[in-house]
């Protein structure tokens, strides 16, 4: 009854009402201040929640209902505008608590750099963690025009911590020659252009391992995700991404955290990107949270 | 602290946390199913809340802060799609309770028809109520192509109940010849094209009276409010509407309820209409809630 | 010569000039008042006609010209805003006459609920009629939040009349668990996710049968049809839909009526959805009207 | 009844059904091939007709109804793409007939060059014709980068024929120094920046004269008409343009033809420009056709 | 250092600084005045350059860097608005010089007609030249509504000069029956609907031949290229176009010139079409300029 | 001739070809990483240059031509993404050189924080400098949520350096109560809501003084400038801003530098904001550079 409780507006569809008994925690990381091209992903978490009302709560793909996964929507983490360093600290601190409480962290970017402190916090608990990474871009630079903290560096930063051989990138189609060479020389897995087929080969090798999955929406072709910072023609379809999510769901990896980043609503008048992001998140929640 | 309470996302900026000690209650009425031209105002309440974060909480016009007015945001009233009759009942029932609890109802449309049950509920408590109405359109039809409940009829319906001489319309620039004649013959006040100057003359005559104010955003020129169902060139500016709001604030009328309707976000990529609506609502709250 | 006849503006490209000797009749059903998410499909028929001028009148796929199929464009059926019941009656009455005159009804929505009275009118003439249904959504609810007439119910309503075993749905990827179970228990055909391959298997079983075909444009992936009320990632491509249309054209079913619904132009600045709809309609006319 | 007559879709609201007894003839001139900046005005006539359904047929400003003025909508004049010379011939030939039949020509552009052949055709019948011209731009070039027929030349071309002292331009705020000097040296009237006040002074001097009025929508500030080829800040408001139209209606000039040009729909997602154009045309028809 | 040189703004990413030692010359042809449907491609060259800054300079597909191909960006060829004849002369004269200087011409349209004078100029140097043509439309008309120079005629005009058997069209899905028949009767190659597979069969037959490649962006499905004049559902994906570009790169043909035409930015708010065009141009440069 | 010189694309219309003999230098500051609401102003300089081609080079307001003012367009200052501190240093260093060379700096933002280092660099040369500031927002915070460098602080930072009594703000309509109080207590001039009339009173008091003028485009009403980060209803018109620019031009102040900031193109599909910015810059150049 509306009169005797706080209005809980604009939460992700069918999110669980309380933190305590939730299995997972959804949170927004509305930061876009290090992007080199088109900013605006700060508005993604709010828009993804808003359009989630157009979704069914049940999945025909997985025969499961959102009620079964108990995801608490914690809202957006407050982040200081224009200060990447402090922003990353805030995120790390928040996620560290979520993980300590035994819950699965589910993040919505924001730019890709927000995934770095999340992965670091999860890695503190799971030292044998591997990373599965879907993206159009390598994100393997040590710096971007001198900046250590940049949307072009998060995968390199985490690879330096957990070891490049524990990082598996898929769908990559853009980057520097030097990034690709570094990856090859250091035993990191990179599948160029393709996602589903190479993923199916990798998954059995990760059976039983704790895995963090980070998805940059631009792994999709711009036809399927026009609302992102850097559109890059030649990506995969929504169908392929759904199949890849379901492949992970059907595998023996232990997903200990995941995120979806780089949705940039202002470039997509149709809102198809935010809608797709909401659906992908639903499928990831339904398939990966046991 | 986010971990031990429900996330209260997407509420109007600085809204009061609890219903009990609030002076006023803000609510959305996401209905647009009787509009004859461009639908979409159902999304206005959510969007107005979302963009309200770009507003200051303090007004340079009124030297007052939103903390001073204690408005509880009750969210949107759930309404059955495509069923005007039941929708109006739901609204009336909700507002009746708000008024019974001694709070000022503050509504966000939705189409203009949603104002009708609100005015009816307020009228039950204040039988000497007058209505101040800002609009491009008369909304004085008895029916629209046979339909009693239509976005073209609410002012007529309320005039039939409270008496046409208690209704004061301003800024009107579109309608039927018959509507204008009916208004004149029945002692209703209609100011064509202008708002501020005639309003200043009317306000003293309403001193001490309980007044409900309903603002259709299309009283503004489309330059100032492109995001509305029926744009009609030749309206007033945002400055003039602000001045009119402040004129009411400075008068001796007793505002017992108010609403802002017909924002239609999808037609305004810049979001200037929703932003303007949020500002008008802030000024109305700060100026009218004593 | 323009001076001595009524201007026939904005008709579908190369439509036949007279009703009497037409083989088929094209009409718009500009209704969107029961949709639960994004309204606006009322403007689809006008926009589809407008963009059809960018199409060739001849098809490379079917080696046939629009002159050969004699489709009279009857304009839009006038429908009372906000009144689903009366609207459906108007549509049914119109189509009943078209069918009585021995012509094939070709409808443009509007929301999907408009297909229901059309199918009912056609069923009156063809009691052994089957329905082929392309859609992202099941549309099998008995009601939507209490409303019998809703864009979520038309397939259920017609299935209840003609028998669920006479309804064949393809491309479905969203709905309630209960809807799917009802379909299975009652012998209705539902192909999840896929269209072309299962359709090819079904068509021979319908040889010689009168068939009504209803296509919700959201069976397409949002990449191919961003301009629709409920975008749902993971749909089929335009190529696949064209191939499915041509599969029906090459089969032995007897298409006795068809429609294309749920185009919502305001969400598609590029107008690709309306353009695609015009092309699909051309191919349906060329392939299905003998 | 739709079955026994041609569907007359997308005509201007309440247009007269037959040419013979019409007082005036409305026609589109969908040409934009000589514009130097943003093309797209070819789609204006269709869009203005389409949005005119959102208008009332009666005017509160003039207390007159469209039924009273009997304007036949003749559709668009077919024009050969990319060939200005032939296009102008087609327009001139069409308008010559309209004028010969004693009807008032009412044109919708297209780019401003389309006004030239119309004015020439009207001038053949009214050798003492004056031209009233509302525009942001002088349009007084003899050529544009070598081209005689250009959207930058129509006022100069007509001035050369009817005499510069018979041309009255208002609202001008952009052009070459040479154009302004030519106008001054040759006795042409140019009011920079302002419209209503100088117009009120000019109108009495034209009492009894046949006058052709040509309005480039960019005389408005871009706030009021974003959908035009060349937006130029600092123009007049819709209110001022309405007042100017009404000033002409209330004067003693004899309006023998008029047009509204340079609406470019694709740059205005809100459709406010086309809506405004429809309203201006309604007021011009109601005020100027006796 | 910015202070002692001219600012070279908005050139294609990593273009070569001087003409003299460049291997290839990039130029824009901002003409759209003969298009029959949606104009606006005149703005494509500027927008493609602008968005190219979002691209990497290195290709993961071809393992090559833009520094290796030395393409000088000569800016846009100035063209007289609305005069197709003179415009084509200007283009031909410019390209003739580029070819005479031993450089590869790389063009950006503009409408497809701009390719005609380019192909003519290249043909003067390479009399055994073949043309590879990717397009949704045949472009084989002799005239369009009487106009010789039209965006619907360039392939026919060049076929008449170099012989239809030297023209290879792929991806065609729209045109007149007569165009298709003419092509068949005159030995021209047309692959309907498909590009990559038939191209792979044709390329070996052209080994060693000088080839001009002209790509109309509308060969892509509108999902991948919404920003074009005439969207036509059922086209190929960006992945398929990239693979086709790479197939040519891996073949033994000698690409002596190429262009990409018909990008129309205003219809694509996401800018994905211009971004895709920039990537295709990068791949064409990296793969085809030896 | 294009063949023997570097292509100078996308410079502001009629900019001077060389730095050495230029009177003024135009430069972009594409930074938006501290904005608290909608980012995207980094793209403003490129877009303003691009649309400037739609402008005349001559002004009817000032009877002066851009050739007379010799403004060299130096392009954009390269700035490190996401690093406000370094970005401000780069800007300061650049402008210091421009000022040292005796030229007037003319800046295009970017967010408003970019004005701070410019004003600091100019102040080094003109210690008796005053600042004229047009804005909707006070920008007088000492920090924004803890950040010293924020788009909400530049006016406070410069006031702290040159003295609050040397700062004159106009058109302010949004901010904190504390900001307004600080201004009043410290002798800073703030005109709420209005620009032209209070400016006319201030200008004579600044006669002979070196003045830096900084204009935040959001001083305009959103109707006139929808493309900005924070739209705030109730601002001034383009006409009023033009008149204010001309008032400064006609006064005896010595404008030693100026900028225009906060244009955010992605929120304005019509491009009216960038077009207006280009026109304002033209008028500022023509009126203020002697």
PDB file of N, CA and C in Angstrom, chain A residues 173-174 193 231-235, chain E residues 12 48 55 61 242 245 274-284:
ATOM      1  N   UNK A 173      37.458  -6.596 -32.212  1.00  0.00           N
ATOM      2  CA  UNK A 173      37.688  -6.224 -33.610  1.00  0.00           C
ATOM      3  C   UNK A 173      38.371  -4.884 -33.781  1.00  0.00           C
ATOM      4  N   UNK A 174      38.828  -4.295 -32.688  1.00  0.00           N
ATOM      5  CA  UNK A 174      39.472  -2.982 -32.807  1.00  0.00           C
ATOM      6  C   UNK A 174      40.504  -2.809 -31.699  1.00  0.00           C
ATOM      7  N   UNK A 193      36.759 -11.159 -33.601  1.00  0.00           N
ATOM      8  CA  UNK A 193      35.528 -11.142 -34.399  1.00  0.00           C
ATOM      9  C   UNK A 193      34.438 -12.090 -33.882  1.00  0.00           C
ATOM     10  N   UNK A 231      30.628   3.135 -31.701  1.00  0.00           N
ATOM     11  CA  UNK A 231      30.030   2.128 -32.571  1.00  0.00           C
ATOM     12  C   UNK A 231      31.097   1.618 -33.533  1.00  0.00           C
ATOM     13  N   UNK A 232      31.092   0.328 -33.771  1.00  0.00           N
ATOM     14  CA  UNK A 232      32.111  -0.274 -34.636  1.00  0.00           C
ATOM     15  C   UNK A 232      31.455  -1.394 -35.437  1.00  0.00           C
ATOM     16  N   UNK A 233      31.281  -1.133 -36.722  1.00  0.00           N
ATOM     17  CA  UNK A 233      30.568  -2.076 -37.582  1.00  0.00           C
ATOM     18  C   UNK A 233      31.245  -3.437 -37.599  1.00  0.00           C
ATOM     19  N   UNK A 234      30.452  -4.489 -37.801  1.00  0.00           N
ATOM     20  CA  UNK A 234      31.012  -5.830 -37.942  1.00  0.00           C
ATOM     21  C   UNK A 234      30.905  -6.679 -36.692  1.00  0.00           C
ATOM     22  N   UNK A 235      30.033  -6.327 -35.789  1.00  0.00           N
ATOM     23  CA  UNK A 235      29.911  -7.081 -34.549  1.00  0.00           C
ATOM     24  C   UNK A 235      28.922  -8.222 -34.639  1.00  0.00           C
TER      25      UNK A 235
ATOM     26  N   UNK E  12      40.321  12.995 -42.809  1.00  0.00           N
ATOM     27  CA  UNK E  12      40.160  11.586 -42.454  1.00  0.00           C
ATOM     28  C   UNK E  12      41.338  11.178 -41.582  1.00  0.00           C
ATOM     29  N   UNK E  48      31.686  11.797 -42.295  1.00  0.00           N
ATOM     30  CA  UNK E  48      32.545  10.599 -42.274  1.00  0.00           C
ATOM     31  C   UNK E  48      33.934  10.973 -41.753  1.00  0.00           C
ATOM     32  N   UNK E  55      37.830   5.824 -34.831  1.00  0.00           N
ATOM     33  CA  UNK E  55      38.416   4.589 -35.380  1.00  0.00           C
ATOM     34  C   UNK E  55      39.854   4.396 -34.933  1.00  0.00           C
ATOM     35  N   UNK E  61      41.849  -6.930 -39.067  1.00  0.00           N
ATOM     36  CA  UNK E  61      41.471  -7.804 -40.177  1.00  0.00           C
ATOM     37  C   UNK E  61      42.636  -7.997 -41.149  1.00  0.00           C
ATOM     38  N   UNK E 242      32.268  -6.331 -44.984  1.00  0.00           N
ATOM     39  CA  UNK E 242      33.685  -6.380 -44.630  1.00  0.00           C
ATOM     40  C   UNK E 242      34.347  -7.591 -45.284  1.00  0.00           C
ATOM     41  N   UNK E 245      34.923  -6.894 -48.927  1.00  0.00           N
ATOM     42  CA  UNK E 245      36.070  -5.999 -49.113  1.00  0.00           C
ATOM     43  C   UNK E 245      37.369  -6.789 -48.971  1.00  0.00           C
ATOM     44  N   UNK E 274      27.653   6.651 -40.735  1.00  0.00           N
ATOM     45  CA  UNK E 274      28.901   7.362 -41.030  1.00  0.00           C
ATOM     46  C   UNK E 274      30.093   6.638 -40.412  1.00  0.00           C
ATOM     47  N   UNK E 275      29.918   6.124 -39.208  1.00  0.00           N
ATOM     48  CA  UNK E 275      30.994   5.359 -38.580  1.00  0.00           C
ATOM     49  C   UNK E 275      31.330   4.107 -39.380  1.00  0.00           C
ATOM     50  N   UNK E 276      30.303   3.416 -39.843  1.00  0.00           N
ATOM     51  CA  UNK E 276      30.546   2.224 -40.652  1.00  0.00           C
ATOM     52  C   UNK E 276      31.255   2.602 -41.947  1.00  0.00           C
ATOM     53  N   UNK E 277      30.799   3.697 -42.565  1.00  0.00           N
ATOM     54  CA  UNK E 277      31.431   4.142 -43.814  1.00  0.00           C
ATOM     55  C   UNK E 277      32.912   4.420 -43.588  1.00  0.00           C
ATOM     56  N   UNK E 278      33.234   5.068 -42.469  1.00  0.00           N
ATOM     57  CA  UNK E 278      34.646   5.358 -42.174  1.00  0.00           C
ATOM     58  C   UNK E 278      35.442   4.065 -42.030  1.00  0.00           C
ATOM     59  N   UNK E 279      34.835   3.072 -41.378  1.00  0.00           N
ATOM     60  CA  UNK E 279      35.551   1.792 -41.212  1.00  0.00           C
ATOM     61  C   UNK E 279      35.710   1.079 -42.550  1.00  0.00           C
ATOM     62  N   UNK E 280      34.666   1.075 -43.363  1.00  0.00           N
ATOM     63  CA  UNK E 280      34.771   0.425 -44.679  1.00  0.00           C
ATOM     64  C   UNK E 280      35.863   1.112 -45.506  1.00  0.00           C
ATOM     65  N   UNK E 281      35.876   2.439 -45.467  1.00  0.00           N
ATOM     66  CA  UNK E 281      36.910   3.164 -46.222  1.00  0.00           C
ATOM     67  C   UNK E 281      38.305   2.799 -45.710  1.00  0.00           C
ATOM     68  N   UNK E 282      38.451   2.710 -44.399  1.00  0.00           N
ATOM     69  CA  UNK E 282      39.756   2.302 -43.852  1.00  0.00           C
ATOM     70  C   UNK E 282      40.165   0.924 -44.384  1.00  0.00           C
ATOM     71  N   UNK E 283      39.245  -0.001 -44.349  1.00  0.00           N
ATOM     72  CA  UNK E 283      39.564  -1.352 -44.812  1.00  0.00           C
ATOM     73  C   UNK E 283      39.842  -1.386 -46.316  1.00  0.00           C
ATOM     74  N   UNK E 284      39.080  -0.588 -47.083  1.00  0.00           N
ATOM     75  CA  UNK E 284      39.310  -0.526 -48.522  1.00  0.00           C
ATOM     76  C   UNK E 284      40.703   0.058 -48.805  1.00  0.00           C
TER      77      UNK E 284
END
